[in-house]
Amino acid sequence: MFVPAAGEWSPPADCTLVLPAVSVGNVGQLAADLIVSSLDMPKVGYFYTDCLVPMVGSNPYATKEEHAEEMCVNAEVYASCDKKLAVLQIRSPLIKKKSRAFCQALTCWIKKCAFSRVVLLSSSHAYQRDDSQLLGTPFRYLATPALQKLVADTMKTLEWKEMEKMSLYPGLNDEEKKISIPGGGFTKRLFEDCCSEGIHLAVVLKFCSEGDNIPDTFALLDHVNRWLHLLDLPDDGGTAHWKIPSSWKLLFGSGLPSALF
């Protein structure tokens, strides 16, 4: 359930929603952090649910000391009217056996807000790729039938590669295939729910491994930016200049105390 931070909030017409899946390397969540920080998006509300592990912390995007004391919770909504963009940032994992309920609540909210399209940022285990996924780009996309009709030409122009279906019984019966996103969290379930609900949703993911996933995050966001045009590209043809949030200073802890040495 969406709870506005102050007064009422409703997305503008033709608004895009971006949200992350809690997946391998937290790549989608880190990418959402960069979007909110780079576009200086204000918080417009919270997504209240009992499906996520409860958490509370200080403002992850604080640029001044007085703003650092602002509280953040496990699921918050940020928005930019100029960009016609909303971001649902998810900061904690799903409680076991709550995936179905969470995806149902999410699809209900998406339909109520009438977002023109939804982009789910995700990731998948690199070591579980099949032979066809080992060569070429590490990025894949999926689009619901409702959206595929609208973006097929765009994806072809961008030369994006659609996620392959995997054989259910490799070597025994290669005709029965299904979508498999190992390490992708609720990605597959939300995609299937949106397919059945006729929601315009695209999944954009990167194959990666656990570790320092900051390079994976920038790579995924640069990839998505080619489609959504969140930030303008520099004149030299390089990548967009994403603003790293203040909370990333402690991404790997506070470091080792010098007294140990």
PDB file of N, CA, C and O in Angstrom, residues 19-31 34 119-129 133-142 160-164 180-185 187 202-224:
ATOM      1  N   LEU A  19      11.999   0.220 -10.785  1.00  0.00           N
ATOM      2  CA  LEU A  19      12.199  -0.410  -9.486  1.00  0.00           C
ATOM      3  C   LEU A  19      13.219  -1.529  -9.607  1.00  0.00           C
ATOM      4  O   LEU A  19      13.434  -2.055 -10.707  1.00  0.00           O
ATOM      5  N   PRO A  20      13.884  -1.870  -8.514  1.00  0.00           N
ATOM      6  CA  PRO A  20      14.874  -2.943  -8.555  1.00  0.00           C
ATOM      7  C   PRO A  20      14.313  -4.247  -8.017  1.00  0.00           C
ATOM      8  O   PRO A  20      13.366  -4.259  -7.226  1.00  0.00           O
ATOM      9  N   ALA A  21      14.910  -5.340  -8.434  1.00  0.00           N
ATOM     10  CA  ALA A  21      14.688  -6.621  -7.776  1.00  0.00           C
ATOM     11  C   ALA A  21      15.832  -6.822  -6.790  1.00  0.00           C
ATOM     12  O   ALA A  21      16.955  -6.390  -7.045  1.00  0.00           O
ATOM     13  N   VAL A  22      15.539  -7.438  -5.665  1.00  0.00           N
ATOM     14  CA  VAL A  22      16.604  -7.784  -4.714  1.00  0.00           C
ATOM     15  C   VAL A  22      17.259  -9.044  -5.262  1.00  0.00           C
ATOM     16  O   VAL A  22      16.790 -10.160  -5.035  1.00  0.00           O
ATOM     17  N   SER A  23      18.328  -8.865  -6.003  1.00  0.00           N
ATOM     18  CA  SER A  23      18.931  -9.961  -6.747  1.00  0.00           C
ATOM     19  C   SER A  23      20.441  -9.990  -6.524  1.00  0.00           C
ATOM     20  O   SER A  23      20.984  -9.185  -5.757  1.00  0.00           O
ATOM     21  N   VAL A  24      21.114 -10.911  -7.211  1.00  0.00           N
ATOM     22  CA  VAL A  24      22.543 -11.135  -6.989  1.00  0.00           C
ATOM     23  C   VAL A  24      23.336  -9.843  -7.138  1.00  0.00           C
ATOM     24  O   VAL A  24      23.174  -9.093  -8.100  1.00  0.00           O
ATOM     25  N   GLY A  25      24.188  -9.566  -6.153  1.00  0.00           N
ATOM     26  CA  GLY A  25      25.033  -8.385  -6.179  1.00  0.00           C
ATOM     27  C   GLY A  25      24.311  -7.092  -5.875  1.00  0.00           C
ATOM     28  O   GLY A  25      24.929  -6.020  -5.867  1.00  0.00           O
ATOM     29  N   ASN A  26      22.990  -7.150  -5.627  1.00  0.00           N
ATOM     30  CA  ASN A  26      22.198  -5.937  -5.352  1.00  0.00           C
ATOM     31  C   ASN A  26      22.342  -4.894  -6.458  1.00  0.00           C
ATOM     32  O   ASN A  26      22.247  -3.684  -6.211  1.00  0.00           O
ATOM     33  N   VAL A  27      22.570  -5.349  -7.678  1.00  0.00           N
ATOM     34  CA  VAL A  27      22.852  -4.439  -8.782  1.00  0.00           C
ATOM     35  C   VAL A  27      21.672  -3.517  -9.073  1.00  0.00           C
ATOM     36  O   VAL A  27      21.831  -2.312  -9.287  1.00  0.00           O
ATOM     37  N   GLY A  28      20.453  -4.078  -9.079  1.00  0.00           N
ATOM     38  CA  GLY A  28      19.281  -3.258  -9.346  1.00  0.00           C
ATOM     39  C   GLY A  28      19.069  -2.185  -8.300  1.00  0.00           C
ATOM     40  O   GLY A  28      18.733  -1.037  -8.613  1.00  0.00           O
ATOM     41  N   GLN A  29      19.286  -2.541  -7.025  1.00  0.00           N
ATOM     42  CA  GLN A  29      19.107  -1.571  -5.944  1.00  0.00           C
ATOM     43  C   GLN A  29      20.148  -0.456  -6.027  1.00  0.00           C
ATOM     44  O   GLN A  29      19.838   0.723  -5.804  1.00  0.00           O
ATOM     45  N   LEU A  30      21.382  -0.813  -6.325  1.00  0.00           N
ATOM     46  CA  LEU A  30      22.433   0.195  -6.463  1.00  0.00           C
ATOM     47  C   LEU A  30      22.145   1.119  -7.650  1.00  0.00           C
ATOM     48  O   LEU A  30      22.391   2.332  -7.587  1.00  0.00           O
ATOM     49  N   ALA A  31      21.603   0.543  -8.726  1.00  0.00           N
ATOM     50  CA  ALA A  31      21.256   1.360  -9.893  1.00  0.00           C
ATOM     51  C   ALA A  31      20.138   2.341  -9.550  1.00  0.00           C
ATOM     52  O   ALA A  31      20.160   3.501  -9.980  1.00  0.00           O
ATOM     53  N   LEU A  34      21.563   5.297  -7.781  1.00  0.00           N
ATOM     54  CA  LEU A  34      22.216   6.251  -8.684  1.00  0.00           C
ATOM     55  C   LEU A  34      21.197   7.130  -9.404  1.00  0.00           C
ATOM     56  O   LEU A  34      21.431   8.318  -9.610  1.00  0.00           O
ATOM     57  N   VAL A 119       9.868  -0.503 -15.498  1.00  0.00           N
ATOM     58  CA  VAL A 119      11.171  -1.087 -15.818  1.00  0.00           C
ATOM     59  C   VAL A 119      11.738  -1.704 -14.552  1.00  0.00           C
ATOM     60  O   VAL A 119      11.978  -1.004 -13.559  1.00  0.00           O
ATOM     61  N   LEU A 120      11.940  -3.009 -14.568  1.00  0.00           N
ATOM     62  CA  LEU A 120      12.487  -3.742 -13.430  1.00  0.00           C
ATOM     63  C   LEU A 120      13.969  -4.007 -13.678  1.00  0.00           C
ATOM     64  O   LEU A 120      14.337  -4.696 -14.630  1.00  0.00           O
ATOM     65  N   LEU A 121      14.822  -3.448 -12.819  1.00  0.00           N
ATOM     66  CA  LEU A 121      16.269  -3.638 -12.926  1.00  0.00           C
ATOM     67  C   LEU A 121      16.673  -4.848 -12.099  1.00  0.00           C
ATOM     68  O   LEU A 121      16.361  -4.928 -10.909  1.00  0.00           O
ATOM     69  N   SER A 122      17.362  -5.778 -12.722  1.00  0.00           N
ATOM     70  CA  SER A 122      17.665  -7.028 -12.034  1.00  0.00           C
ATOM     71  C   SER A 122      19.045  -7.557 -12.429  1.00  0.00           C
ATOM     72  O   SER A 122      19.795  -6.917 -13.175  1.00  0.00           O
ATOM     73  N   SER A 123      19.355  -8.738 -11.923  1.00  0.00           N
ATOM     74  CA  SER A 123      20.625  -9.404 -12.238  1.00  0.00           C
ATOM     75  C   SER A 123      20.438 -10.904 -12.087  1.00  0.00           C
ATOM     76  O   SER A 123      19.465 -11.364 -11.492  1.00  0.00           O
ATOM     77  N   SER A 124      21.378 -11.654 -12.633  1.00  0.00           N
ATOM     78  CA  SER A 124      21.293 -13.108 -12.586  1.00  0.00           C
ATOM     79  C   SER A 124      22.700 -13.687 -12.471  1.00  0.00           C
ATOM     80  O   SER A 124      23.677 -13.076 -12.929  1.00  0.00           O
ATOM     81  N   HIS A 125      22.794 -14.862 -11.845  1.00  0.00           N
ATOM     82  CA  HIS A 125      24.101 -15.485 -11.620  1.00  0.00           C
ATOM     83  C   HIS A 125      24.824 -15.749 -12.943  1.00  0.00           C
ATOM     84  O   HIS A 125      24.301 -16.449 -13.821  1.00  0.00           O
ATOM     85  N   ALA A 126      26.035 -15.218 -13.058  1.00  0.00           N
ATOM     86  CA  ALA A 126      26.819 -15.426 -14.272  1.00  0.00           C
ATOM     87  C   ALA A 126      27.232 -16.885 -14.429  1.00  0.00           C
ATOM     88  O   ALA A 126      27.330 -17.392 -15.554  1.00  0.00           O
ATOM     89  N   TYR A 127      27.456 -17.578 -13.312  1.00  0.00           N
ATOM     90  CA  TYR A 127      27.969 -18.948 -13.407  1.00  0.00           C
ATOM     91  C   TYR A 127      26.887 -19.949 -13.824  1.00  0.00           C
ATOM     92  O   TYR A 127      27.205 -21.103 -14.124  1.00  0.00           O
ATOM     93  N   GLN A 128      25.627 -19.512 -13.851  1.00  0.00           N
ATOM     94  CA  GLN A 128      24.550 -20.426 -14.241  1.00  0.00           C
ATOM     95  C   GLN A 128      24.041 -20.173 -15.662  1.00  0.00           C
ATOM     96  O   GLN A 128      22.957 -20.618 -16.038  1.00  0.00           O
ATOM     97  N   ARG A 129      24.829 -19.465 -16.458  1.00  0.00           N
ATOM     98  CA  ARG A 129      24.467 -19.268 -17.859  1.00  0.00           C
ATOM     99  C   ARG A 129      24.639 -20.570 -18.637  1.00  0.00           C
ATOM    100  O   ARG A 129      25.519 -21.377 -18.316  1.00  0.00           O
ATOM    101  N   GLN A 133      24.515 -18.287 -23.717  1.00  0.00           N
ATOM    102  CA  GLN A 133      24.603 -17.013 -23.008  1.00  0.00           C
ATOM    103  C   GLN A 133      26.027 -16.621 -22.652  1.00  0.00           C
ATOM    104  O   GLN A 133      26.247 -15.538 -22.091  1.00  0.00           O
ATOM    105  N   LEU A 134      27.000 -17.467 -22.984  1.00  0.00           N
ATOM    106  CA  LEU A 134      28.384 -17.210 -22.579  1.00  0.00           C
ATOM    107  C   LEU A 134      29.079 -16.184 -23.467  1.00  0.00           C
ATOM    108  O   LEU A 134      29.988 -15.493 -23.031  1.00  0.00           O
ATOM    109  N   LEU A 135      28.660 -16.085 -24.716  1.00  0.00           N
ATOM    110  CA  LEU A 135      29.300 -15.171 -25.653  1.00  0.00           C
ATOM    111  C   LEU A 135      28.433 -13.939 -25.871  1.00  0.00           C
ATOM    112  O   LEU A 135      27.209 -13.987 -25.745  1.00  0.00           O
ATOM    113  N   GLY A 136      29.067 -12.841 -26.214  1.00  0.00           N
ATOM    114  CA  GLY A 136      28.314 -11.624 -26.523  1.00  0.00           C
ATOM    115  C   GLY A 136      28.004 -10.800 -25.293  1.00  0.00           C
ATOM    116  O   GLY A 136      28.655 -10.891 -24.258  1.00  0.00           O
ATOM    117  N   THR A 137      26.971  -9.999 -25.392  1.00  0.00           N
ATOM    118  CA  THR A 137      26.615  -9.058 -24.336  1.00  0.00           C
ATOM    119  C   THR A 137      26.178  -9.766 -23.054  1.00  0.00           C
ATOM    120  O   THR A 137      25.514 -10.806 -23.108  1.00  0.00           O
ATOM    121  N   PRO A 138      26.517  -9.200 -21.884  1.00  0.00           N
ATOM    122  CA  PRO A 138      26.058  -9.780 -20.606  1.00  0.00           C
ATOM    123  C   PRO A 138      24.683  -9.272 -20.197  1.00  0.00           C
ATOM    124  O   PRO A 138      24.207  -9.584 -19.106  1.00  0.00           O
ATOM    125  N   PHE A 139      24.046  -8.472 -21.050  1.00  0.00           N
ATOM    126  CA  PHE A 139      22.737  -7.894 -20.729  1.00  0.00           C
ATOM    127  C   PHE A 139      21.629  -8.662 -21.446  1.00  0.00           C
ATOM    128  O   PHE A 139      21.810  -9.136 -22.566  1.00  0.00           O
ATOM    129  N   ARG A 140      20.482  -8.747 -20.780  1.00  0.00           N
ATOM    130  CA  ARG A 140      19.302  -9.354 -21.383  1.00  0.00           C
ATOM    131  C   ARG A 140      18.068  -8.533 -21.010  1.00  0.00           C
ATOM    132  O   ARG A 140      18.085  -7.790 -20.023  1.00  0.00           O
ATOM    133  N   TYR A 141      17.015  -8.680 -21.801  1.00  0.00           N
ATOM    134  CA  TYR A 141      15.767  -8.006 -21.463  1.00  0.00           C
ATOM    135  C   TYR A 141      14.599  -8.961 -21.687  1.00  0.00           C
ATOM    136  O   TYR A 141      14.688  -9.941 -22.435  1.00  0.00           O
ATOM    137  N   LEU A 142      13.514  -8.666 -20.990  1.00  0.00           N
ATOM    138  CA  LEU A 142      12.240  -9.339 -21.192  1.00  0.00           C
ATOM    139  C   LEU A 142      11.166  -8.265 -21.243  1.00  0.00           C
ATOM    140  O   LEU A 142      11.238  -7.283 -20.511  1.00  0.00           O
ATOM    141  N   TRP A 160      19.344  -4.903 -28.519  1.00  0.00           N
ATOM    142  CA  TRP A 160      19.232  -5.590 -27.238  1.00  0.00           C
ATOM    143  C   TRP A 160      18.865  -7.053 -27.477  1.00  0.00           C
ATOM    144  O   TRP A 160      18.168  -7.390 -28.433  1.00  0.00           O
ATOM    145  N   LYS A 161      19.343  -7.903 -26.580  1.00  0.00           N
ATOM    146  CA  LYS A 161      19.124  -9.337 -26.707  1.00  0.00           C
ATOM    147  C   LYS A 161      18.098  -9.811 -25.691  1.00  0.00           C
ATOM    148  O   LYS A 161      18.215  -9.539 -24.501  1.00  0.00           O
ATOM    149  N   GLU A 162      17.082 -10.515 -26.173  1.00  0.00           N
ATOM    150  CA  GLU A 162      16.027 -11.011 -25.290  1.00  0.00           C
ATOM    151  C   GLU A 162      16.525 -12.227 -24.512  1.00  0.00           C
ATOM    152  O   GLU A 162      17.326 -13.025 -25.005  1.00  0.00           O
ATOM    153  N   MET A 163      16.049 -12.350 -23.270  1.00  0.00           N
ATOM    154  CA  MET A 163      16.439 -13.465 -22.416  1.00  0.00           C
ATOM    155  C   MET A 163      16.015 -14.788 -23.039  1.00  0.00           C
ATOM    156  O   MET A 163      14.841 -14.956 -23.442  1.00  0.00           O
ATOM    157  N   GLU A 164      16.965 -15.715 -23.129  1.00  0.00           N
ATOM    158  CA  GLU A 164      16.670 -17.015 -23.730  1.00  0.00           C
ATOM    159  C   GLU A 164      15.866 -17.895 -22.765  1.00  0.00           C
ATOM    160  O   GLU A 164      15.980 -17.764 -21.542  1.00  0.00           O
ATOM    161  N   SER A 180      14.273 -18.832 -17.067  1.00  0.00           N
ATOM    162  CA  SER A 180      14.942 -19.090 -15.791  1.00  0.00           C
ATOM    163  C   SER A 180      15.870 -17.921 -15.477  1.00  0.00           C
ATOM    164  O   SER A 180      16.691 -17.536 -16.314  1.00  0.00           O
ATOM    165  N   ILE A 181      15.700 -17.344 -14.271  1.00  0.00           N
ATOM    166  CA  ILE A 181      16.540 -16.222 -13.862  1.00  0.00           C
ATOM    167  C   ILE A 181      17.129 -16.541 -12.485  1.00  0.00           C
ATOM    168  O   ILE A 181      16.684 -16.016 -11.452  1.00  0.00           O
ATOM    169  N   PRO A 182      18.121 -17.430 -12.422  1.00  0.00           N
ATOM    170  CA  PRO A 182      18.708 -17.795 -11.124  1.00  0.00           C
ATOM    171  C   PRO A 182      19.380 -16.596 -10.457  1.00  0.00           C
ATOM    172  O   PRO A 182      20.119 -15.853 -11.099  1.00  0.00           O
ATOM    173  N   GLY A 183      19.070 -16.392  -9.190  1.00  0.00           N
ATOM    174  CA  GLY A 183      19.632 -15.255  -8.466  1.00  0.00           C
ATOM    175  C   GLY A 183      18.853 -13.974  -8.670  1.00  0.00           C
ATOM    176  O   GLY A 183      19.235 -12.921  -8.160  1.00  0.00           O
ATOM    177  N   GLY A 184      17.741 -14.054  -9.410  1.00  0.00           N
ATOM    178  CA  GLY A 184      16.980 -12.855  -9.753  1.00  0.00           C
ATOM    179  C   GLY A 184      15.897 -12.475  -8.761  1.00  0.00           C
ATOM    180  O   GLY A 184      15.142 -11.536  -9.017  1.00  0.00           O
ATOM    181  N   GLY A 185      15.807 -13.181  -7.630  1.00  0.00           N
ATOM    182  CA  GLY A 185      14.797 -12.833  -6.638  1.00  0.00           C
ATOM    183  C   GLY A 185      13.386 -12.976  -7.189  1.00  0.00           C
ATOM    184  O   GLY A 185      13.038 -13.999  -7.785  1.00  0.00           O
ATOM    185  N   THR A 187      12.063 -11.466  -9.660  1.00  0.00           N
ATOM    186  CA  THR A 187      11.996 -10.984 -11.044  1.00  0.00           C
ATOM    187  C   THR A 187      11.033 -11.798 -11.900  1.00  0.00           C
ATOM    188  O   THR A 187      10.138 -11.254 -12.558  1.00  0.00           O
ATOM    189  N   ALA A 202       9.051  -4.130 -18.510  1.00  0.00           N
ATOM    190  CA  ALA A 202      10.280  -4.653 -19.112  1.00  0.00           C
ATOM    191  C   ALA A 202      11.262  -4.991 -17.996  1.00  0.00           C
ATOM    192  O   ALA A 202      11.416  -4.221 -17.040  1.00  0.00           O
ATOM    193  N   VAL A 203      11.877  -6.137 -18.104  1.00  0.00           N
ATOM    194  CA  VAL A 203      12.971  -6.520 -17.204  1.00  0.00           C
ATOM    195  C   VAL A 203      14.279  -6.279 -17.938  1.00  0.00           C
ATOM    196  O   VAL A 203      14.438  -6.721 -19.080  1.00  0.00           O
ATOM    197  N   VAL A 204      15.190  -5.566 -17.303  1.00  0.00           N
ATOM    198  CA  VAL A 204      16.527  -5.378 -17.864  1.00  0.00           C
ATOM    199  C   VAL A 204      17.511  -5.901 -16.831  1.00  0.00           C
ATOM    200  O   VAL A 204      17.530  -5.422 -15.691  1.00  0.00           O
ATOM    201  N   LEU A 205      18.315  -6.881 -17.206  1.00  0.00           N
ATOM    202  CA  LEU A 205      19.210  -7.511 -16.229  1.00  0.00           C
ATOM    203  C   LEU A 205      20.609  -7.698 -16.783  1.00  0.00           C
ATOM    204  O   LEU A 205      20.836  -7.620 -17.993  1.00  0.00           O
ATOM    205  N   LYS A 206      21.517  -7.970 -15.850  1.00  0.00           N
ATOM    206  CA  LYS A 206      22.919  -8.229 -16.208  1.00  0.00           C
ATOM    207  C   LYS A 206      23.383  -9.494 -15.514  1.00  0.00           C
ATOM    208  O   LYS A 206      23.075  -9.719 -14.343  1.00  0.00           O
ATOM    209  N   PHE A 207      24.113 -10.329 -16.233  1.00  0.00           N
ATOM    210  CA  PHE A 207      24.743 -11.486 -15.612  1.00  0.00           C
ATOM    211  C   PHE A 207      25.941 -11.006 -14.799  1.00  0.00           C
ATOM    212  O   PHE A 207      26.794 -10.269 -15.311  1.00  0.00           O
ATOM    213  N   CYS A 208      26.016 -11.399 -13.534  1.00  0.00           N
ATOM    214  CA  CYS A 208      27.139 -10.957 -12.706  1.00  0.00           C
ATOM    215  C   CYS A 208      27.361 -11.942 -11.562  1.00  0.00           C
ATOM    216  O   CYS A 208      26.635 -12.929 -11.419  1.00  0.00           O
ATOM    217  N   SER A 209      28.370 -11.658 -10.738  1.00  0.00           N
ATOM    218  CA  SER A 209      28.689 -12.477  -9.576  1.00  0.00           C
ATOM    219  C   SER A 209      28.766 -11.588  -8.346  1.00  0.00           C
ATOM    220  O   SER A 209      28.937 -10.370  -8.452  1.00  0.00           O
ATOM    221  N   GLU A 210      28.651 -12.181  -7.182  1.00  0.00           N
ATOM    222  CA  GLU A 210      28.757 -11.417  -5.946  1.00  0.00           C
ATOM    223  C   GLU A 210      30.170 -10.866  -5.787  1.00  0.00           C
ATOM    224  O   GLU A 210      31.146 -11.500  -6.180  1.00  0.00           O
ATOM    225  N   GLY A 211      30.298  -9.706  -5.197  1.00  0.00           N
ATOM    226  CA  GLY A 211      31.597  -9.074  -4.971  1.00  0.00           C
ATOM    227  C   GLY A 211      31.453  -7.570  -5.022  1.00  0.00           C
ATOM    228  O   GLY A 211      30.475  -7.015  -4.523  1.00  0.00           O
ATOM    229  N   ASP A 212      32.419  -6.897  -5.625  1.00  0.00           N
ATOM    230  CA  ASP A 212      32.325  -5.459  -5.845  1.00  0.00           C
ATOM    231  C   ASP A 212      31.479  -5.250  -7.100  1.00  0.00           C
ATOM    232  O   ASP A 212      31.974  -5.350  -8.217  1.00  0.00           O
ATOM    233  N   ASN A 213      30.217  -4.951  -6.920  1.00  0.00           N
ATOM    234  CA  ASN A 213      29.288  -4.870  -8.043  1.00  0.00           C
ATOM    235  C   ASN A 213      29.034  -3.451  -8.518  1.00  0.00           C
ATOM    236  O   ASN A 213      28.078  -3.211  -9.279  1.00  0.00           O
ATOM    237  N   ILE A 214      29.869  -2.513  -8.089  1.00  0.00           N
ATOM    238  CA  ILE A 214      29.724  -1.134  -8.562  1.00  0.00           C
ATOM    239  C   ILE A 214      29.930  -1.043 -10.078  1.00  0.00           C
ATOM    240  O   ILE A 214      29.141  -0.390 -10.769  1.00  0.00           O
ATOM    241  N   PRO A 215      30.971  -1.683 -10.641  1.00  0.00           N
ATOM    242  CA  PRO A 215      31.112  -1.652 -12.109  1.00  0.00           C
ATOM    243  C   PRO A 215      29.904  -2.245 -12.828  1.00  0.00           C
ATOM    244  O   PRO A 215      29.475  -1.722 -13.873  1.00  0.00           O
ATOM    245  N   ASP A 216      29.323  -3.325 -12.278  1.00  0.00           N
ATOM    246  CA  ASP A 216      28.130  -3.920 -12.877  1.00  0.00           C
ATOM    247  C   ASP A 216      26.970  -2.933 -12.848  1.00  0.00           C
ATOM    248  O   ASP A 216      26.175  -2.847 -13.796  1.00  0.00           O
ATOM    249  N   THR A 217      26.876  -2.179 -11.754  1.00  0.00           N
ATOM    250  CA  THR A 217      25.786  -1.212 -11.599  1.00  0.00           C
ATOM    251  C   THR A 217      25.877  -0.109 -12.648  1.00  0.00           C
ATOM    252  O   THR A 217      24.886   0.231 -13.307  1.00  0.00           O
ATOM    253  N   PHE A 218      27.062   0.478 -12.797  1.00  0.00           N
ATOM    254  CA  PHE A 218      27.238   1.531 -13.799  1.00  0.00           C
ATOM    255  C   PHE A 218      26.979   0.992 -15.203  1.00  0.00           C
ATOM    256  O   PHE A 218      26.369   1.667 -16.040  1.00  0.00           O
ATOM    257  N   ALA A 219      27.443  -0.227 -15.460  1.00  0.00           N
ATOM    258  CA  ALA A 219      27.245  -0.815 -16.785  1.00  0.00           C
ATOM    259  C   ALA A 219      25.763  -1.027 -17.069  1.00  0.00           C
ATOM    260  O   ALA A 219      25.278  -0.717 -18.169  1.00  0.00           O
ATOM    261  N   LEU A 220      25.017  -1.549 -16.084  1.00  0.00           N
ATOM    262  CA  LEU A 220      23.583  -1.769 -16.278  1.00  0.00           C
ATOM    263  C   LEU A 220      22.852  -0.454 -16.501  1.00  0.00           C
ATOM    264  O   LEU A 220      21.997  -0.344 -17.392  1.00  0.00           O
ATOM    265  N   LEU A 221      23.212   0.563 -15.724  1.00  0.00           N
ATOM    266  CA  LEU A 221      22.511   1.839 -15.832  1.00  0.00           C
ATOM    267  C   LEU A 221      22.838   2.542 -17.151  1.00  0.00           C
ATOM    268  O   LEU A 221      21.955   3.173 -17.762  1.00  0.00           O
ATOM    269  N   ASP A 222      24.068   2.452 -17.600  1.00  0.00           N
ATOM    270  CA  ASP A 222      24.414   3.015 -18.911  1.00  0.00           C
ATOM    271  C   ASP A 222      23.641   2.308 -20.018  1.00  0.00           C
ATOM    272  O   ASP A 222      23.211   2.929 -20.998  1.00  0.00           O
ATOM    273  N   HIS A 223      23.473   1.003 -19.836  1.00  0.00           N
ATOM    274  CA  HIS A 223      22.717   0.211 -20.811  1.00  0.00           C
ATOM    275  C   HIS A 223      21.256   0.677 -20.855  1.00  0.00           C
ATOM    276  O   HIS A 223      20.695   0.910 -21.936  1.00  0.00           O
ATOM    277  N   VAL A 224      20.648   0.831 -19.683  1.00  0.00           N
ATOM    278  CA  VAL A 224      19.251   1.276 -19.592  1.00  0.00           C
ATOM    279  C   VAL A 224      19.089   2.709 -20.093  1.00  0.00           C
ATOM    280  O   VAL A 224      18.079   3.058 -20.713  1.00  0.00           O
TER     281      VAL A 224
END
